[in-house]
Amino acid sequence: MPGAHADADSPRVVGTALVQDEASRQVLLQRYPRREPDPDLAARLAVLLTDSGQRLRWSAAPVEDLSCDNGDVRFRIQVRIPPPCAERSCPVLVFYSSACPRPGYHWRPEFFLREGFIYAEPAVRGTRCWEAWARADDGERRMSAATDLEASSRCLRARFIRDGVTPRLGILGWSYGGAQALMGMTRFAGSYDAGFALAAKTDLGSFLLQAPPELRRARADEYGDPATDADRLRAISPITYVDRVQGPIALMLGARDPKVSLSDADVFVRALQARGQDASLMIIPEHAHLTERPEEVVFEHAHILQFLTAKLGPADTDDHAR
């Protein structure tokens, strides 16, 4: 079952998502309403979550540690492969977060393995594997460190070529990982074939200008100060690269998440749609920054899997939750 996370339902991350104009809040909630996921898929995920790895433990199998080089930087990618995909082509779900990947059972990879995805977690610069590595993408280093996203794609496509067929890659993340997902789909367009971002910032400069002073100060070392680092903030924001996007993108935000801007997400999605891109946004009225209640976990992951299955076409394993 999900465990307590510092950014799930604690007072500092439960409030009201930012908007440029308070009058637009209800307009945005109506424009991007909550939709229920496929009930059969949600039921399968609920079974996996309830099982808690007691019986259904594909994710507990030994992992593969794939080494990936990006110039003079080397990092690892932890890979889990479901049994049906050991010898045939399957899509790869690439999950980014600030946490250092660990082996062993976890309900999230179990969800994706059972639905026919290879599950990969790159330990790129910025992940908390050790202190210096966690800070390796702070401030002015972020532009260079972000190229690890592109390198991860190259390494995974090369690793999972089957009979000359290059696998399709999906990219996913929450919060920090959501920003990584959006940069993978924008600045490094073509590296990933579809992306789903949750609780992600789309325009760091705009977000920081809307954010309260204490949050702005807390993020200064990581991102920059909008008063002095406007060019850098523009360069590390997904909105800057919307004209490069090639694949479908879905965003999900919580209306009670004070760490995101609904207005910025609206601008981002509308800019993509104006170019004819496949882009969508869903705002969940009751969700905050990160969610861990079982019903929230199932809701979010059912939508993610519906989207990625539709866009990437995973192998039919016929093994779902057995």
Short mmCIF file of C-alpha atoms in Angstrom, two decimals:
data_model
loop_
_atom_site.label_atom_id
_atom_site.label_comp_id
_atom_site.label_asym_id
_atom_site.label_seq_id
_atom_site.Cartn_x
_atom_site.Cartn_y
_atom_site.Cartn_z
CA MET A 1 0.00 0.00 0.00
CA PRO A 2 1.11 3.61 -0.43
CA GLY A 3 3.21 4.99 2.42
CA ALA A 4 3.32 8.41 3.99
CA HIS A 5 5.17 10.91 1.82
CA ALA A 6 6.15 14.37 3.01
CA ASP A 7 4.36 15.95 0.05
CA ALA A 8 1.12 14.01 0.46
CA ASP A 9 -1.59 15.78 2.45
CA SER A 10 0.74 17.67 4.78
CA PRO A 11 -0.38 21.22 5.60
CA ARG A 12 2.34 22.86 3.51
CA VAL A 13 1.17 21.18 0.32
CA VAL A 14 -2.59 21.33 0.78
CA GLY A 15 -4.18 24.61 -0.10
CA THR A 16 -5.15 26.22 -3.37
CA ALA A 17 -3.37 25.98 -6.70
CA LEU A 18 -2.14 29.28 -8.10
CA VAL A 19 -3.95 31.25 -10.77
CA GLN A 20 -3.01 34.47 -12.55
CA ASP A 21 -6.52 35.83 -12.07
CA GLU A 22 -8.65 34.54 -9.22
CA ALA A 23 -11.80 34.95 -11.31
CA SER A 24 -10.46 32.34 -13.74
CA ARG A 25 -10.30 29.52 -11.17
CA GLN A 26 -13.83 28.24 -11.76
CA VAL A 27 -13.46 28.72 -15.49
CA LEU A 28 -10.40 26.45 -15.51
CA LEU A 29 -12.08 23.85 -13.32
CA GLN A 30 -14.96 23.74 -15.79
CA ARG A 31 -12.67 23.72 -18.84
CA TYR A 32 -10.61 20.78 -17.56
CA PRO A 33 -13.02 18.71 -15.44
CA ARG A 34 -12.36 15.49 -13.60
CA ARG A 35 -13.26 12.38 -15.61
CA GLU A 36 -13.64 8.85 -14.27
CA PRO A 37 -11.20 6.24 -15.60
CA ASP A 38 -12.08 2.94 -17.22
CA PRO A 39 -13.77 0.89 -14.45
CA ASP A 40 -12.30 -2.47 -15.50
CA LEU A 41 -8.76 -1.10 -15.47
CA ALA A 42 -9.37 0.65 -12.15
CA ALA A 43 -10.65 -2.63 -10.70
CA ARG A 44 -7.49 -4.48 -11.81
CA LEU A 45 -5.30 -1.86 -10.20
CA ALA A 46 -7.33 -1.97 -7.00
CA VAL A 47 -6.72 -5.74 -6.81
CA LEU A 48 -2.96 -5.20 -7.19
CA LEU A 49 -2.93 -2.48 -4.57
CA THR A 50 -4.91 -4.57 -2.10
CA ASP A 51 -2.64 -7.57 -2.70
CA SER A 52 0.32 -5.47 -1.45
CA GLY A 53 2.82 -7.82 -3.06
CA GLN A 54 1.76 -10.85 -1.06
CA ARG A 55 0.92 -12.89 -4.14
CA LEU A 56 1.50 -10.65 -7.15
CA ARG A 57 5.20 -9.82 -7.12
CA TRP A 58 6.62 -9.35 -10.61
CA SER A 59 8.23 -6.10 -9.43
CA ALA A 60 10.17 -8.03 -6.75
CA ALA A 61 12.19 -9.97 -9.32
CA PRO A 62 15.87 -9.05 -9.73
CA VAL A 63 16.33 -5.75 -11.55
CA GLU A 64 18.72 -4.94 -14.37
CA ASP A 65 21.14 -2.06 -13.76
CA LEU A 66 21.74 -0.51 -17.17
CA SER A 67 24.72 1.85 -17.42
CA CYS A 68 24.14 4.93 -19.53
CA ASP A 69 26.81 7.40 -20.69
CA ASN A 70 26.12 11.05 -21.43
CA GLY A 71 29.45 12.55 -22.46
CA ASP A 72 31.71 12.29 -19.42
CA VAL A 73 28.76 11.57 -17.11
CA ARG A 74 27.66 8.02 -16.35
CA PHE A 75 24.47 7.10 -14.55
CA ARG A 76 22.43 3.95 -14.09
CA ILE A 77 18.92 3.03 -15.13
CA GLN A 78 17.10 0.46 -13.02
CA VAL A 79 14.98 -1.75 -15.26
CA ARG A 80 12.21 -4.23 -14.49
CA ILE A 81 11.03 -6.53 -17.29
CA PRO A 82 7.75 -8.44 -17.04
CA PRO A 83 8.05 -12.14 -17.99
CA PRO A 84 5.98 -11.80 -21.19
CA CYS A 85 8.39 -9.11 -22.43
CA ALA A 86 11.60 -11.07 -21.88
CA GLU A 87 11.81 -12.16 -25.51
CA ARG A 88 9.47 -9.84 -27.39
CA SER A 89 9.07 -6.15 -28.08
CA CYS A 90 7.17 -4.17 -25.45
CA PRO A 91 6.84 -0.44 -24.81
CA VAL A 92 9.04 1.05 -22.10
CA LEU A 93 7.64 3.31 -19.37
CA VAL A 94 10.37 5.64 -18.09
CA PHE A 95 9.57 6.94 -14.61
CA TYR A 96 11.39 9.99 -13.26
CA SER A 97 11.43 11.13 -9.66
CA SER A 98 13.86 12.78 -7.27
CA ALA A 99 14.19 9.51 -5.33
CA CYS A 100 17.05 7.10 -5.97
CA PRO A 101 15.73 3.90 -7.61
CA ARG A 102 15.63 0.88 -5.32
CA PRO A 103 15.02 -2.80 -6.11
CA GLY A 104 12.25 -4.82 -4.53
CA TYR A 105 8.48 -4.94 -4.66
CA HIS A 106 6.59 -1.70 -5.25
CA TRP A 107 2.99 -1.29 -6.29
CA ARG A 108 3.71 1.33 -8.99
CA PRO A 109 6.01 -0.77 -11.20
CA GLU A 110 3.70 -3.72 -10.50
CA PHE A 111 0.86 -1.78 -12.15
CA PHE A 112 2.86 -1.19 -15.33
CA LEU A 113 4.50 -4.60 -15.53
CA ARG A 114 1.09 -6.32 -15.34
CA GLU A 115 -0.21 -4.13 -18.17
CA GLY A 116 2.61 -5.04 -20.56
CA PHE A 117 5.21 -2.32 -20.00
CA ILE A 118 8.91 -2.58 -19.28
CA TYR A 119 9.51 -0.25 -16.33
CA ALA A 120 12.66 1.90 -16.19
CA GLU A 121 13.85 4.36 -13.51
CA PRO A 122 16.87 6.46 -14.50
CA ALA A 123 19.06 7.79 -11.67
CA VAL A 124 19.87 10.98 -13.58
CA ARG A 125 21.57 14.02 -12.08
CA GLY A 126 19.20 15.47 -9.50
CA THR A 127 18.07 12.16 -8.00
CA ARG A 128 18.81 11.75 -4.30
CA CYS A 129 21.30 8.88 -4.55
CA TRP A 130 23.90 10.97 -2.68
CA GLU A 131 24.13 14.64 -1.73
CA ALA A 132 26.36 15.91 -4.55
CA TRP A 133 24.34 14.00 -7.15
CA ALA A 134 21.08 15.40 -5.79
CA ARG A 135 22.42 18.94 -6.26
CA ALA A 136 24.01 18.25 -9.63
CA ASP A 137 21.12 19.91 -11.47
CA ASP A 138 20.66 22.94 -9.21
CA GLY A 139 20.78 26.45 -10.61
CA GLU A 140 22.89 26.98 -13.70
CA ARG A 141 23.73 23.24 -13.89
CA ARG A 142 20.15 22.31 -14.79
CA MET A 143 20.50 23.00 -18.50
CA SER A 144 23.38 20.54 -18.85
CA ALA A 145 21.99 17.98 -16.40
CA ALA A 146 18.69 17.83 -18.30
CA THR A 147 20.48 16.25 -21.26
CA ASP A 148 20.45 13.05 -19.18
CA LEU A 149 16.79 12.76 -20.25
CA GLU A 150 17.84 12.48 -23.88
CA ALA A 151 20.67 10.07 -23.01
CA SER A 152 18.25 7.83 -21.10
CA SER A 153 16.06 7.57 -24.17
CA ARG A 154 18.99 6.58 -26.38
CA CYS A 155 20.18 3.93 -23.93
CA LEU A 156 16.76 2.38 -23.45
CA ARG A 157 15.88 2.31 -27.15
CA ALA A 158 19.19 0.61 -27.89
CA ARG A 159 18.78 -1.89 -25.05
CA PHE A 160 15.30 -3.04 -26.02
CA ILE A 161 15.48 -3.28 -29.81
CA ARG A 162 13.87 -6.60 -30.77
CA ASP A 163 14.24 -8.04 -34.27
CA GLY A 164 15.15 -4.63 -35.58
CA VAL A 165 12.11 -2.97 -33.98
CA THR A 166 12.88 0.03 -31.76
CA PRO A 167 10.61 0.19 -28.70
CA ARG A 168 8.22 3.03 -28.04
CA LEU A 169 8.95 5.03 -24.91
CA GLY A 170 6.57 6.74 -22.53
CA ILE A 171 7.73 9.23 -19.90
CA LEU A 172 6.03 9.81 -16.55
CA GLY A 173 6.56 11.73 -13.34
CA TRP A 174 5.04 13.66 -10.43
CA SER A 175 6.20 17.10 -9.29
CA TYR A 176 9.97 17.16 -9.96
CA GLY A 177 9.50 14.06 -12.09
CA GLY A 178 6.56 15.70 -13.84
CA ALA A 179 8.80 18.59 -14.85
CA GLN A 180 11.30 16.03 -16.16
CA ALA A 181 8.52 14.39 -18.18
CA LEU A 182 7.51 17.71 -19.74
CA MET A 183 11.11 18.60 -20.61
CA GLY A 184 11.56 15.17 -22.16
CA MET A 185 8.57 15.85 -24.39
CA THR A 186 9.41 19.49 -25.21
CA ARG A 187 13.08 20.43 -25.14
CA PHE A 188 14.05 16.87 -26.10
CA ALA A 189 11.11 16.24 -28.41
CA GLY A 190 11.34 12.90 -30.18
CA SER A 191 13.21 11.26 -27.31
CA TYR A 192 9.91 9.97 -25.89
CA ASP A 193 6.77 9.03 -27.78
CA ALA A 194 4.17 10.06 -25.17
CA GLY A 195 4.29 11.82 -21.82
CA PHE A 196 2.12 12.11 -18.72
CA ALA A 197 2.98 14.74 -16.09
CA LEU A 198 1.32 15.19 -12.70
CA ALA A 199 1.71 18.15 -10.32
CA ALA A 200 4.21 19.66 -12.77
CA LYS A 201 5.22 23.25 -13.36
CA THR A 202 5.10 24.35 -16.99
CA ASP A 203 6.59 27.86 -16.67
CA LEU A 204 9.04 28.34 -13.81
CA GLY A 205 9.37 32.09 -14.17
CA SER A 206 5.63 32.65 -14.15
CA PHE A 207 5.14 30.16 -11.32
CA LEU A 208 7.70 31.86 -9.08
CA LEU A 209 6.18 35.28 -9.73
CA GLN A 210 2.80 33.93 -8.61
CA ALA A 211 4.20 31.96 -5.66
CA PRO A 212 4.31 33.35 -2.12
CA PRO A 213 7.70 34.81 -1.07
CA GLU A 214 8.61 31.90 1.22
CA LEU A 215 8.16 29.35 -1.59
CA ARG A 216 10.07 31.58 -4.01
CA ARG A 217 13.00 31.79 -1.58
CA ALA A 218 12.90 28.03 -0.96
CA ARG A 219 13.28 27.33 -4.68
CA ALA A 220 15.91 29.98 -5.47
CA ASP A 221 18.93 27.66 -5.25
CA GLU A 222 17.22 24.94 -7.24
CA TYR A 223 15.67 27.01 -10.03
CA GLY A 224 16.73 30.64 -9.73
CA ASP A 225 15.27 34.01 -8.80
CA PRO A 226 12.79 35.55 -11.26
CA ALA A 227 14.27 38.98 -10.56
CA THR A 228 17.83 38.01 -11.55
CA ASP A 229 17.61 34.71 -13.43
CA ALA A 230 14.75 35.27 -15.87
CA ASP A 231 16.71 33.94 -18.85
CA ARG A 232 17.67 30.77 -17.02
CA LEU A 233 14.12 30.17 -15.83
CA ARG A 234 12.90 30.58 -19.38
CA ALA A 235 15.51 28.11 -20.64
CA ILE A 236 14.53 25.41 -18.13
CA SER A 237 10.76 25.76 -18.59
CA PRO A 238 8.73 23.39 -20.79
CA ILE A 239 6.61 26.27 -22.16
CA THR A 240 9.70 27.59 -23.96
CA TYR A 241 9.85 24.52 -26.20
CA VAL A 242 6.21 23.92 -27.15
CA ASP A 243 7.04 24.45 -30.82
CA ARG A 244 9.23 21.33 -30.75
CA VAL A 245 6.65 18.86 -29.41
CA GLN A 246 6.03 15.80 -31.56
CA GLY A 247 4.09 13.38 -29.34
CA PRO A 248 0.97 13.39 -27.16
CA ILE A 249 1.11 14.95 -23.69
CA ALA A 250 -1.33 14.68 -20.79
CA LEU A 251 -1.23 16.74 -17.59
CA MET A 252 -3.07 16.17 -14.31
CA LEU A 253 -3.12 18.81 -11.56
CA GLY A 254 -4.77 19.08 -8.18
CA ALA A 255 -6.88 22.14 -7.44
CA ARG A 256 -5.62 22.01 -3.81
CA ASP A 257 -1.93 21.99 -4.80
CA PRO A 258 -0.26 25.31 -3.88
CA LYS A 259 2.93 24.25 -5.69
CA VAL A 260 1.48 24.52 -9.21
CA SER A 261 -0.20 27.13 -11.38
CA LEU A 262 -3.42 26.21 -13.13
CA SER A 263 -3.10 29.29 -15.33
CA ASP A 264 0.35 28.29 -16.55
CA ALA A 265 -0.87 24.78 -17.38
CA ASP A 266 -3.79 26.26 -19.31
CA VAL A 267 -1.42 28.42 -21.35
CA PHE A 268 0.83 25.41 -22.02
CA VAL A 269 -1.96 23.10 -23.17
CA ARG A 270 -3.68 25.73 -25.28
CA ALA A 271 -0.38 26.58 -26.99
CA LEU A 272 0.05 22.92 -27.91
CA GLN A 273 -3.54 22.53 -29.07
CA ALA A 274 -3.21 25.64 -31.22
CA ARG A 275 -0.42 23.83 -33.09
CA GLY A 276 -2.62 20.77 -33.57
CA GLN A 277 -0.79 18.73 -30.94
CA ASP A 278 -2.47 16.02 -28.88
CA ALA A 279 -2.47 17.70 -25.46
CA SER A 280 -4.86 17.46 -22.52
CA LEU A 281 -5.22 18.67 -18.95
CA MET A 282 -7.37 17.39 -16.09
CA ILE A 283 -7.80 19.32 -12.84
CA ILE A 284 -8.88 17.22 -9.86
CA PRO A 285 -10.76 19.41 -7.35
CA GLU A 286 -9.92 17.32 -4.27
CA HIS A 287 -6.26 16.49 -5.04
CA ALA A 288 -3.29 18.26 -3.47
CA HIS A 289 0.39 18.01 -4.47
CA LEU A 290 0.99 14.27 -4.16
CA THR A 291 -1.68 11.70 -3.47
CA GLU A 292 -1.44 8.43 -1.57
CA ARG A 293 -4.94 7.38 -0.57
CA PRO A 294 -5.76 4.09 -2.35
CA GLU A 295 -8.68 5.54 -4.28
CA GLU A 296 -6.48 8.44 -5.48
CA VAL A 297 -3.65 6.10 -6.49
CA VAL A 298 -6.01 3.92 -8.51
CA PHE A 299 -7.72 6.94 -10.12
CA GLU A 300 -4.44 8.53 -11.27
CA HIS A 301 -2.77 5.34 -12.47
CA ALA A 302 -5.83 4.13 -14.32
CA HIS A 303 -5.82 7.38 -16.30
CA ILE A 304 -2.07 7.13 -16.90
CA LEU A 305 -2.33 3.55 -18.16
CA GLN A 306 -5.33 4.34 -20.36
CA PHE A 307 -3.39 7.19 -21.95
CA LEU A 308 -0.13 5.30 -22.44
CA THR A 309 -1.84 2.17 -23.70
CA ALA A 310 -3.74 4.22 -26.27
CA LYS A 311 -0.63 6.11 -27.40
CA LEU A 312 2.02 3.38 -27.19
CA GLY A 313 0.09 0.16 -27.72
CA PRO A 314 1.59 -2.26 -25.16
CA ALA A 315 1.91 -5.97 -25.74
CA ASP A 316 -1.19 -7.99 -24.79
CA THR A 317 0.17 -10.09 -21.94
CA ASP A 318 -3.18 -11.64 -20.89
CA ASP A 319 -1.62 -11.87 -17.43
CA HIS A 320 -2.99 -8.72 -15.81
CA ALA A 321 -3.47 -9.49 -12.10
CA ARG A 322 -3.12 -13.23 -11.94
#
